Each structure stands twice: as C-alpha cells, then as structure tokens.
Amino acid sequence: DIPDALCERDKVKFTVHTKTTLSSFQKPEYSVQRQHEDFIWLHDTIVETEEYAGLIIPPAPPKPDFEGPREKMHKLGEGESSMTKEEYAKMKQELEAEYLAVFKKTVQVHEVFLQRLSSHPMFRKDRNFQIFLEYDQDLTVRRKNAKEMFGGFFKNMVKSADEVLISGVKEVDEFFEQEKNFLLDYSSKIKDATAKAEKMTRSHKNVADDYNHISGALNNIAADNNTAFKKHLEKCAEVFEKLRKVEDRMASDQELKLTELLRYYTRDIQAAKDLLYRRARALADYENSNKALDKARLKGKDVAQAEENQKQCLQKFDKLSESGKKELTSFKARRVVAFRKNLIEMTELEIKHAKNSVSLLQGSIEVLKSN
Amino acid sequence: MAASSERSPPPFPDSEEPELLEDSDEGADAFTGTSISEMDSPSPDSTRPPKDIFNEPLEDIFSDPLSNVNSEPQKKVDTKIPSPSSDEAVDLFSDPLDDDSEVISSPEVQNPMPDLLNEPVQAPKSDLLSEPPVHKNAARQQDIFEDPPKGSSKSSSVKKAASAELFGDEDEEDLFKEPPKVVTKKPQPSGPPVDVFTEVKSDVKVKPQVKDDPTDLFAEEALTAPAPKPSASSSSSRTNGVHSDEHDLFSEATVELSLDSPRNDRKKKDAVKPSVSAPAAPVASSSSKAPSKTLEELEEEESEDTFDLNISVTNPEKVGDGMNAYMAYKVSTQTSLTMFHSKTFTVRRRFSDFLGLYEKLSEKHLQNGYIVPPPPEKSILGMTKVKVGKEDPSSAEFVERRRAALERYLQRVVSHPSLLQDPDVREFLEKEELPRAVSTQALSGAGFLKMLNKATDAVSKMTIKMNEQDVWFDEKIQDVENEEQHMRKLHVMVESLVNHRKELSGNTAVFAKSVAMLGSSEDNTALSRALSQLAEVEDRIEQLHQEQAANDFFTFSELLADYIRLLGAVKGCFDQRMKAWQRWQDAENMLQKKREVEAKLLWANKPDKLQQAKDEIAEWEAKVTQYEREFERISATVRKEVIRFDKEKARDFKRQIIKYLESLLNSQQQLIKYWEAFLPEAKAIA
C-alpha cells in the first residue's frame, strides 16, 4: 500500500513503485513511469469527480522548477572561458548541489501527493488512481490546451466572484463558521510565512555560496604564495570549502523540512478552503431552492419539481457538511502530525549540521594554532 | 631651505645598518665608501667649514644649540639648559642620564643634539644661522629625527646581539680604548672622567647600537670636541679605519665631522647623540654618576626591549554641529616603554589628525623605502551622514568601523620599530593639543595638489621603464601585484558574504515574526506553542547571524581591506625604489653627456673650458655614486621592509583567521544550544 516514488533523471520522469495488499489491484507490486503531467491529470480528474466534493482533495504537486539551476548552468557555460579552472569547478559543484536539492524536493512532493491519495479511504479506491498506478504503458495524457487553460482561469474567476457572493449567506453551522475564519486567517499567515521562509533559505544558500567563493579566492592567494603562509591559506580554503558543504546542507534541509512543509500546507489549506467553498455553494444552492420552492408554492405550479430540487440540495449539502466536517477534523490532526514530524526532523538536522561544523571548526583551529 | 631640504633625504648608514650587523665587513666597506663620496662631493656646505667650527671655541658651538634647545617644546630640556654655562651643561647631561632608561631615544635628549650638530655644520652658512631657530630648526629636527629612531629601533630584536657585540668586540676597539686616552689628556681627575666615559659608552650602546662605526666616530669626535685641538690636515687621509687608528684621536674626530657635514643629517644625528654627551662629558666629570648605575640602566633597557604598547581608540564623540562637526576619538595608550613620559595616557584626536600623522610619516619615511601603514580612507559620504546625522544605525556602524580601523592603524604604526621611534608618533600619542592638520582635507587646495602629484607620479611611473636586475624584486613586485588582485577579489567575496548574512539575518527576523503570527492563529495549543517557540528560536538565530555578520566584517573583511591598503603602501615603496633608480640613471646619463662634452673640448683644444668640464664630471661622478648608493640603500630597506611585512602579514592573518573561525565556532555552538532547546518543544506537539 505504499507507493514509492523513485526517480530517474530524464527530464522529469518519475518511477512510481507500488506495493499493495489491496484486493482491487491485480498484482501486489507495480512499477510504472509517470511524468509530472500525469500527476496533474490525476488531480484534475479527482477534482472534477462529483462524489469527492465533500473531501479535501490533496493538492497537486507543483511543477518541477529547474529554472534556477538551469539558468546558472547557462551562465556557467557563458562564463567558462573567463573563469579559472578552479572557479569553474566550484561553480559546477554549487550547481550540482542545487540541482540535487531541487530534485529531491520535486520527488518528495510528488511522492507525498500519491501517499495522500493512497492513505485516504475514498481516493485509494478511485478508478483513475488505480489506472495511474497500474497501467504500465505511457499514460500520454493530453496536455491542457489553450481553451481549457482559459476555461480553468475563467472558472477560477467565477469561483472567486461566487465566493464573495455567497459569503453573504448566513452560516448555519458554527463549526464551519469557525473553521472558515480559521482557515482564512491561517492561509494568509502561512502564505506569508512561506514567503519569508523561502527568502530565508535563499539567503542562507547565498551565504553558503559565498563560503565557496571565499574558499576559491583563498586558494588563489595561496597559489601565488610560497611561504609558510601558503599552507595556512590552503588550510583556510579547505575549511571554507567544508563549511560551505555543511552550510549548504543546512540550508537545503531547512528548505526541505520547513519551507516545503509550509508550502505544502499552503496548498493543502487552499484545498480545504475549496472544500468549504463547495459546501457553501451547496448551501447557497439549497437556500435558492428553498426560495424557489416558496415561490412555486405561492404560484402553485411546479411545486413537486421544486420540492424535489430542494430535497436534493439539502441532501447534497448535508452530505457535504458531514464529510467536510470529518475531513477538516482529520486535516487538522494530520497537519499537527506533519508539523511535528517536520519540525523534529529539521531540528535534528540543524543540530547535526551545527555539530558537524563545530567539530570541523575545532579541528581546523587546532591545526592552525599548532602550525 | 635648500640646505635643509637637501639634508632631508635620509641617508645611508641607516639602511646599511642591518648589514652592518649581519656582516660587518660589508657594512664597514659601504660606510667608508660613502664617506669618501661625501668628501668628494662639493655640496653646499663643503668640507671646509666644519673644521672651522671646530676651531671655534667650544662655547660657541654650545651656545648656539642651547639657545635653540631652549626653543624646544620639551620642558625638561628647557629647564635644564637656560644658559650655556658649564653647570647647566652638566645638568643637561646628567639629567638625561638620570632618566637614562627613559631617555634612550626619547626626544629630550635628542632634541638638543640635532641642534648642536646642525649648528656646527651650518655655522658657516650665515643665513641659516640667522634664521629663527624655532622654525627652521624644528623642521630640520624632524628630518633628523626621523632617522635616529630608525637606527635605534632596529635594536628591538637586534639589541641584545648588538650590545653583546658592543661589549665583546667593541670593547677592544676605539670606543673603549680611546676614552681613557682622552681622559689622560684632560685636566680632570682620572676618576670621574672614567665615569663620564662609561656613560658615553652606555649612551652609545643604547642609542645607535647597530651603527658601530658612526657611534665610534662620534664618540671620538665628541671627545675631541671639547678639547680645542682640531687638526684639519688629516681629513683627507682618513678615509677608512676609524678602528684602526687609535692614536690621533682628535684629528680623527674632526675629520669625521668634516666628512659628515656634506653628508646628510643621517650621519649627523648619529653623531649627534654622542656629541651631546660628549660636550657635557667633561663637565659631567663633576657630576657623580656612578658607572655601575649606568650599567644597571643598560640592563634595564635591554630587558625592556620586549614590545609593550597597547593602544586603544575609544569613545567616538561628535564635536560641533552641521558641516563643521567632526568626530573625536579617545586615544589611550598603555605602555611600559621608557620613551614615554608615563605608563598610561589619553589624548583626544580627530580623524584628520590621524591623516595628518600619516602625511608626516609618509613624507619622511616613504622615500627611504619604509612601509608606512596607511590610515583608513576618508569617506565624505559616511562622514556627511554622521554630520547631518540623526542616530541612525548606518552612521553608528560607520563610526564604529572607522574607530576600529583607526585603532588598527595606530597599532600597526607603533608595531613598526622605526615608526615607533618617530617623534611625531610620540607626539601624536602623548601631546595634549596637536596643530590642526590642514592638508588632509579632501577638497582643500593641498588635497588638490596632492592629487596632481599623484597624477604626475602615475604618469612618470608609466614612463619609467626599469629593467630589473634584481630577481628578488622582480618576483616580489609581481607577487605583490598578484596578491593585491586576489586580495581584492577575496575582499569582494567576503563583503558579499557580509551582505548575504545580513540579509539572512533580516529574513530570519521577518520569518520569526511571521511564524509567531502563524502560531497565534494556530488552534492546536501544542502546535501553537511550538510555533511561537520556533519564532523565538529564529529570533535568537537572527541575533546570531547579525553578530556573525559583524564578525565577518570586522575580523575578516576589514583585515582584507587593511591589507589591500598595506599592499598599496608596499607598492609605494617599490615606486620609491624605482624613483631612486631613475635618479641614478639620469645622473649616469648626465655624466655620460658631460664626458662627451669633455672629449669634444679636448678635441677642440679649449683648455679654459676644459677645467670646468672636468669639474662638472667630477661633480656628476659623485652624484652618480651617491645616487647609486642611495638606490642600493633603498633597495636594501625595501627588501627588509617587505620581508618584515610578509612576516607580519602571515602572523596577522593567522591570528585573525583563527579569531574568525573561533567566532564561527562560537555561533555554531550557540546554534546547537538553541535547537537543542527547541527539540523537546517540537516533540511535545501532540
């Protein structure tokens, strides 16, 4: 039951590995190749399925973003002639590290998406999900064309307008009222925190890069020197080089554990908000159908149809409310658990890295002193 | 003025001293060589006049300098030398000896000396004499003074060896032998004179230790001076062998003096020290200086060689308002060096005073090939901010940065053995009020002139094509060039590290706030608590980053900035050397031309002009040798200085880098602490 995403580097092809004990699968083990677009397709089909309206649909993984490293690679290629060999090597190293970090991150978010789906009692039985996991050929999902893209955009517009409209509808359930306020508040805060965390980790990476440059520059000075001083400088360069590694790892772990967590929950909360929206929509529909029923009764025609309609809406709304309540509660618990896990992991990693650099620094100070 | 300016290019013995020590043979040769050249050179105060001086009654010589001495700022000397009477002279002499340990190279003793010496030399030149002693002499003294310090400063490391030599080898030489002789010639009872001479010896040892020859010369000369027995006859015969002829003391002395006079101050003031003690010596016979005492003092002096001078620049304070406002800094010195009046003292200086000090020092020392540590740059922008300034953090940072830079600057100056001896340095550290340094203003006329000079220098640098024969220099110049370049690169990197870390700190702070907000709206109490804890941790980490950024800046980036400036100074020394070379080459060319002229004249058979041409050739030959020697000397000095600089640099870098790594270590340890404290909080999230 654990979809395990391994990844081979070829553009962005994910090898999705599935082990399952579920009887609905024909084999206990699968291994298929999927692209990012396949994940998006899966997400979209789930969103469009009416019966999942009462559920928080796991947010789709963000598009893998290799722009940063690619840009750097480009720059590297351009500046290759103007740089010394060492500088080039340093840059390359930097790049590889960054690429690796991005890569790791991308794999992780995709994996999390599948895990979320598989751990949910409803989604795990989804037909499309099974196809996604089982079908060993290329899914070759159609990319969204421009019209659909526009349609999606338009839908979003309508949705946000609708949200404003139905926000006037009086909330009947206190739980949802509370939840709505909380989510609105929380989402803006977490968005903010995410942005800040991103900035923080980025500048942390810059610091690590600077260490790298310093190390290079020290090496350059050392190269021209021929006294005892030279050894010194070389040692220093080495220290900075190592420091860079530690600092870099620190930065990328922070990114992975903290920023990603926040980022993910920004999306997840958006999904929860969507759920609330769907419920509010249903509520508004119900109220409209109530009004229609009243009108129909007044006029004395189409009463049965209106009654039917009203009943349906109420049913739908009740269903949504019920499952939404469940979903939101579990979402809350899940969030706490996730935060706990990530925070602990991050803290441990921070400590580990700091300890590493402490021992590194101590060692090199000893060496320098004894020289 | 011509005379004094001619003097100012400070002269050989100094730069040769190290060699004197290392291999005395070579040094001795060089020395005698120079004296020959001096004799040949028909410089303004030619060889004759000095002898005249010595023919004059001693009193005259004395009275002149003494009056000058009176004009000296130093109170001690002042009180001691109100009149040229012998008693006073005794005081003059005995006093320095009293504070002997302090005196060693302190201005009080030396100040009168230069005058003494100057005067004799310049006596023939009526205009010079007629000048108000305060001004001209003061200027001259400075020139003179810059040298003695150098000479004696070498001592710090060398002193022991030198004095050992002095005691060991020299004992057998004239210095020790001669005094007794003189003594016998003198009417005084034999006892005290002996004292006197031991005193002289001690002086000799203490001051120009390294310069065996000059001191000897002057000890002798000094001895002769009081005794009115000048024989000019032997002047030309005495080219070498100060050591060799132990007889005919007096002629020696005069000869040396005459050799001296055309020479530059350098030698003079070497002479100066002993000569002061010498004139006083006969009188001092009455003073009851026990020789044992001076010996003790000597030992003291030796033990105090170890460098002990702590300078701190603190309390930056804004004085005045508006655009005329300036920052004053408290310069506190703590020292056990005897050259200072007290162990601790504090003065207030403004930034332009620091620049003024540098101007003075570089004017005097740079041309000798010394590396004069440059002060921090003027920053019109930064200072304007401070002037206009409210208390915003950037101007506070600017002030602190400058304060630290000034402190390092002063420490570098005093750690240079030669510069430490400079009276201007001492004055800067000790004197309550300094005359306002005018020429340091960036926009003043002087500043403009300086810029102009720099521009012409740059142009001439480009035009001078020096073919370097000395491989060492060739390599070194290249090395320094490269090093500066790399250093600059590194500096840029470190600057960007500082900036990025500051950025990181800022972003961490913002994130901390954001997390705190998130925590406040979190409805799970445990998680909310953990988040606010996390915010706190991030807050602390922000502090940590900030501190680390300051460390990056102050221990690392500023170190590099300093060394980039210092490398500039090193390059300046190389330029000076090149200039000296150029002078030499020019003289060579000139000589060549003169020779051609002579040949032509010879061919044209014009005997009347021939003599003139010959004279000119002689003149230029002398100049060529002089310039060549100067070039060699400056090369030697630069070389020594660069080696010293390299050593210092390595040490400095090592120290600073260790310090820097320690600061990194410290912040990492703090980081561990913070996160470890947070871990249970994270685990407590239920």
Short mmCIF file of N, CA and C in Angstrom, two decimals, chain B residues 36-133:
data_model
loop_
_atom_site.label_atom_id
_atom_site.label_comp_id
_atom_site.label_asym_id
_atom_site.label_seq_id
_atom_site.Cartn_x
_atom_site.Cartn_y
_atom_site.Cartn_z
N ILE B 36 83.81 58.55 1.62
CA ILE B 36 84.66 59.06 0.55
C ILE B 36 83.85 59.92 -0.39
N SER B 37 82.79 59.35 -0.76
CA SER B 37 81.99 60.07 -1.74
C SER B 37 81.56 61.41 -1.17
N GLU B 38 81.30 61.38 0.05
CA GLU B 38 80.88 62.62 0.66
C GLU B 38 81.98 63.65 0.56
N MET B 39 83.11 63.17 0.81
CA MET B 39 84.21 64.11 0.78
C MET B 39 84.38 64.70 -0.61
N ASP B 40 84.18 63.84 -1.56
CA ASP B 40 84.35 64.32 -2.92
C ASP B 40 83.27 65.30 -3.32
N SER B 41 82.14 65.01 -2.86
CA SER B 41 81.02 65.81 -3.36
C SER B 41 81.09 67.23 -2.84
N PRO B 42 81.03 68.15 -3.76
CA PRO B 42 81.15 69.55 -3.39
C PRO B 42 79.78 70.12 -3.04
N SER B 43 79.17 69.58 -2.07
CA SER B 43 77.84 70.06 -1.70
C SER B 43 77.95 71.38 -0.94
N PRO B 44 76.87 72.05 -0.86
CA PRO B 44 76.84 73.43 -0.37
C PRO B 44 77.73 73.67 0.85
N ASP B 45 77.46 72.91 1.88
CA ASP B 45 78.37 73.12 3.00
C ASP B 45 79.53 72.19 2.77
N SER B 46 80.50 72.70 2.24
CA SER B 46 81.60 71.85 1.79
C SER B 46 82.45 71.43 2.98
N THR B 47 83.47 70.78 2.63
CA THR B 47 84.24 70.14 3.69
C THR B 47 84.93 71.13 4.62
N ARG B 48 85.19 72.25 4.12
CA ARG B 48 85.98 73.17 4.96
C ARG B 48 85.26 73.63 6.23
N PRO B 49 84.13 74.18 6.02
CA PRO B 49 83.55 74.89 7.15
C PRO B 49 83.53 74.12 8.47
N PRO B 50 83.14 72.91 8.44
CA PRO B 50 83.06 72.19 9.70
C PRO B 50 84.34 72.31 10.51
N LYS B 51 85.37 72.24 9.83
CA LYS B 51 86.62 72.33 10.57
C LYS B 51 86.70 73.65 11.30
N ASP B 52 86.23 74.61 10.57
CA ASP B 52 86.22 75.92 11.20
C ASP B 52 85.45 75.88 12.50
N ILE B 53 84.41 75.26 12.38
CA ILE B 53 83.58 75.19 13.57
C ILE B 53 84.37 74.67 14.73
N PHE B 54 85.09 73.70 14.36
CA PHE B 54 85.79 73.09 15.46
C PHE B 54 86.95 73.92 15.95
N ASN B 55 87.34 74.74 15.10
CA ASN B 55 88.36 75.66 15.57
C ASN B 55 87.78 76.66 16.55
N GLU B 56 86.58 76.94 16.36
CA GLU B 56 85.95 77.88 17.26
C GLU B 56 85.95 77.34 18.68
N PRO B 57 85.90 78.25 19.57
CA PRO B 57 85.85 77.83 20.96
C PRO B 57 84.58 77.00 21.20
N LEU B 58 84.74 76.14 22.05
CA LEU B 58 83.66 75.22 22.34
C LEU B 58 82.39 75.95 22.73
N GLU B 59 82.58 76.95 23.49
CA GLU B 59 81.42 77.69 23.98
C GLU B 59 80.49 78.10 22.84
N ASP B 60 81.09 78.53 21.77
CA ASP B 60 80.26 79.00 20.68
C ASP B 60 79.34 77.90 20.19
N ILE B 61 79.96 76.84 19.97
CA ILE B 61 79.16 75.72 19.47
C ILE B 61 78.01 75.45 20.41
N PHE B 62 78.40 75.56 21.61
CA PHE B 62 77.41 75.25 22.60
C PHE B 62 76.29 76.25 22.67
N SER B 63 76.71 77.46 22.67
CA SER B 63 75.70 78.49 22.91
C SER B 63 74.62 78.46 21.84
N ASP B 64 75.02 78.26 20.65
CA ASP B 64 74.03 78.22 19.59
C ASP B 64 72.97 77.17 19.83
N PRO B 65 73.43 76.01 19.88
CA PRO B 65 72.47 74.95 20.07
C PRO B 65 71.62 75.16 21.33
N LEU B 66 72.23 75.67 22.28
CA LEU B 66 71.49 75.78 23.51
C LEU B 66 70.33 76.74 23.36
N SER B 67 70.62 77.80 22.70
CA SER B 67 69.51 78.72 22.52
C SER B 67 68.40 78.04 21.74
N ASN B 68 68.80 77.28 20.80
CA ASN B 68 67.79 76.53 20.06
C ASN B 68 67.06 75.58 20.97
N VAL B 69 67.86 74.97 21.72
CA VAL B 69 67.28 73.99 22.62
C VAL B 69 66.21 74.63 23.46
N ASN B 70 66.51 75.82 23.84
CA ASN B 70 65.52 76.49 24.66
C ASN B 70 64.18 76.63 23.95
N SER B 71 64.27 76.79 22.70
CA SER B 71 63.03 76.94 21.97
C SER B 71 62.29 75.62 21.83
N GLU B 72 62.91 74.61 22.18
CA GLU B 72 62.27 73.30 22.10
C GLU B 72 61.07 73.20 23.02
N PRO B 73 60.12 72.48 22.56
CA PRO B 73 58.92 72.34 23.38
C PRO B 73 59.15 71.54 24.66
N GLN B 74 60.10 70.71 24.62
CA GLN B 74 60.24 69.84 25.77
C GLN B 74 60.66 70.61 27.02
N LYS B 75 59.85 70.48 27.99
CA LYS B 75 60.10 71.24 29.21
C LYS B 75 61.38 70.78 29.87
N LYS B 76 61.54 69.54 29.88
CA LYS B 76 62.69 69.03 30.59
C LYS B 76 63.96 69.70 30.11
N VAL B 77 64.10 69.66 28.87
CA VAL B 77 65.31 70.23 28.30
C VAL B 77 65.36 71.71 28.59
N ASP B 78 64.22 72.28 28.45
CA ASP B 78 64.15 73.71 28.67
C ASP B 78 64.75 74.09 30.01
N THR B 79 64.24 73.52 30.97
CA THR B 79 64.68 73.92 32.30
C THR B 79 66.15 73.63 32.49
N LYS B 80 66.54 72.64 31.81
CA LYS B 80 67.90 72.25 32.05
C LYS B 80 68.95 73.11 31.35
N ILE B 81 68.52 73.78 30.36
CA ILE B 81 69.54 74.47 29.56
C ILE B 81 69.28 75.96 29.44
N PRO B 82 69.17 76.59 30.48
CA PRO B 82 68.87 78.02 30.37
C PRO B 82 70.07 78.80 29.86
N SER B 83 71.20 78.41 30.19
CA SER B 83 72.36 79.16 29.70
C SER B 83 73.47 78.19 29.36
N PRO B 84 74.40 78.67 28.60
CA PRO B 84 75.47 77.78 28.17
C PRO B 84 76.55 77.54 29.24
N SER B 85 76.30 78.00 30.37
CA SER B 85 77.33 77.81 31.39
C SER B 85 77.58 76.33 31.63
N SER B 86 78.70 76.08 32.12
CA SER B 86 79.10 74.69 32.25
C SER B 86 78.20 73.93 33.22
N ASP B 87 77.77 74.62 34.22
CA ASP B 87 76.91 73.94 35.19
C ASP B 87 75.67 73.41 34.51
N GLU B 88 75.11 74.25 33.78
CA GLU B 88 73.89 73.85 33.10
C GLU B 88 74.17 72.66 32.20
N ALA B 89 75.27 72.79 31.59
CA ALA B 89 75.63 71.70 30.70
C ALA B 89 75.71 70.40 31.48
N VAL B 90 76.23 70.53 32.62
CA VAL B 90 76.29 69.34 33.46
C VAL B 90 74.89 68.80 33.66
N ASP B 91 74.06 69.72 34.01
CA ASP B 91 72.68 69.28 34.22
C ASP B 91 72.16 68.59 32.98
N LEU B 92 72.36 69.29 31.96
CA LEU B 92 71.86 68.77 30.70
C LEU B 92 72.27 67.32 30.53
N PHE B 93 73.46 67.15 30.83
CA PHE B 93 73.95 65.83 30.58
C PHE B 93 73.53 64.85 31.66
N SER B 94 73.70 65.29 32.82
CA SER B 94 73.43 64.34 33.90
C SER B 94 71.95 63.98 33.92
N ASP B 95 71.20 64.89 33.51
CA ASP B 95 69.79 64.59 33.58
C ASP B 95 69.39 63.45 32.66
N PRO B 96 69.68 63.61 31.47
CA PRO B 96 69.37 62.51 30.56
C PRO B 96 69.85 61.20 31.14
N LEU B 97 70.93 61.28 31.74
CA LEU B 97 71.44 60.05 32.29
C LEU B 97 70.57 59.58 33.43
N ASP B 98 70.10 60.55 34.16
CA ASP B 98 69.22 60.18 35.25
C ASP B 98 68.06 59.34 34.75
N ASP B 99 67.46 59.86 33.74
CA ASP B 99 66.34 59.07 33.21
C ASP B 99 66.86 58.16 32.12
N ASP B 100 68.02 57.83 32.30
CA ASP B 100 68.65 57.14 31.19
C ASP B 100 67.73 56.10 30.58
N SER B 101 67.21 55.32 31.42
CA SER B 101 66.38 54.24 30.88
C SER B 101 65.26 54.82 30.03
N GLU B 102 64.86 55.96 30.44
CA GLU B 102 63.75 56.55 29.71
C GLU B 102 64.26 57.22 28.43
N VAL B 103 65.41 57.74 28.61
CA VAL B 103 65.98 58.60 27.60
C VAL B 103 66.22 57.90 26.30
N ILE B 104 66.68 56.77 26.47
CA ILE B 104 67.33 56.06 25.40
C ILE B 104 67.20 56.70 24.03
N SER B 105 66.00 56.83 23.62
CA SER B 105 65.90 57.50 22.33
C SER B 105 64.85 58.59 22.42
N SER B 106 64.58 59.00 23.59
CA SER B 106 63.50 59.97 23.77
C SER B 106 63.91 61.33 23.23
N PRO B 107 62.95 62.10 22.91
CA PRO B 107 63.23 63.36 22.21
C PRO B 107 64.05 64.32 23.06
N GLU B 108 63.87 64.28 24.33
CA GLU B 108 64.53 65.30 25.11
C GLU B 108 66.03 65.28 24.87
N VAL B 109 66.51 64.10 24.90
CA VAL B 109 67.94 64.04 24.74
C VAL B 109 68.32 64.40 23.33
N GLN B 110 67.53 63.93 22.46
CA GLN B 110 67.93 64.11 21.07
C GLN B 110 67.71 65.51 20.56
N ASN B 111 66.71 66.09 21.05
CA ASN B 111 66.41 67.40 20.50
C ASN B 111 67.58 68.36 20.55
N PRO B 112 68.14 68.50 21.67
CA PRO B 112 69.28 69.40 21.69
C PRO B 112 70.35 68.92 20.72
N MET B 113 70.47 67.68 20.63
CA MET B 113 71.57 67.18 19.82
C MET B 113 71.52 67.60 18.38
N PRO B 114 70.43 67.38 17.77
CA PRO B 114 70.40 67.75 16.37
C PRO B 114 70.81 69.21 16.21
N ASP B 115 70.33 69.99 17.11
CA ASP B 115 70.70 71.38 17.01
C ASP B 115 72.19 71.54 17.12
N LEU B 116 72.68 70.90 18.09
CA LEU B 116 74.10 71.00 18.30
C LEU B 116 74.83 70.67 17.01
N LEU B 117 74.40 69.61 16.50
CA LEU B 117 75.10 69.15 15.33
C LEU B 117 74.81 69.99 14.13
N ASN B 118 73.58 70.30 14.04
CA ASN B 118 73.20 71.12 12.91
C ASN B 118 74.00 72.40 12.90
N GLU B 119 74.03 72.93 14.00
CA GLU B 119 74.66 74.23 14.07
C GLU B 119 76.11 74.18 13.64
N PRO B 120 76.81 73.31 14.24
CA PRO B 120 78.20 73.27 13.82
C PRO B 120 78.31 73.15 12.32
N VAL B 121 77.53 72.31 11.81
CA VAL B 121 77.63 72.08 10.38
C VAL B 121 77.24 73.32 9.62
N GLN B 122 76.24 73.93 10.12
CA GLN B 122 75.71 75.02 9.36
C GLN B 122 76.31 76.37 9.72
N ALA B 123 77.05 76.31 10.73
CA ALA B 123 77.62 77.57 11.20
C ALA B 123 78.13 78.45 10.06
N PRO B 124 78.84 77.87 9.14
CA PRO B 124 79.37 78.71 8.08
C PRO B 124 78.27 79.44 7.32
N LYS B 125 77.16 78.82 7.25
CA LYS B 125 76.11 79.44 6.45
C LYS B 125 75.37 80.46 7.30
N SER B 126 75.66 81.64 7.01
CA SER B 126 75.16 82.69 7.89
C SER B 126 73.63 82.76 7.86
N ASP B 127 73.09 82.58 6.70
CA ASP B 127 71.64 82.73 6.62
C ASP B 127 70.94 81.69 7.48
N LEU B 128 71.48 80.56 7.44
CA LEU B 128 70.85 79.51 8.21
C LEU B 128 70.87 79.84 9.69
N LEU B 129 71.98 80.33 10.06
CA LEU B 129 72.13 80.63 11.47
C LEU B 129 71.20 81.76 11.87
N SER B 130 71.12 82.68 11.01
CA SER B 130 70.34 83.86 11.36
C SER B 130 68.85 83.56 11.43
N GLU B 131 68.47 82.52 10.88
CA GLU B 131 67.05 82.19 10.90
C GLU B 131 66.57 81.94 12.32
N PRO B 132 65.32 82.24 12.50
CA PRO B 132 64.79 81.94 13.83
C PRO B 132 64.91 80.44 14.06
N PRO B 133 65.54 80.11 15.06
CA PRO B 133 65.85 78.71 15.30
C PRO B 133 64.60 77.86 15.46
#
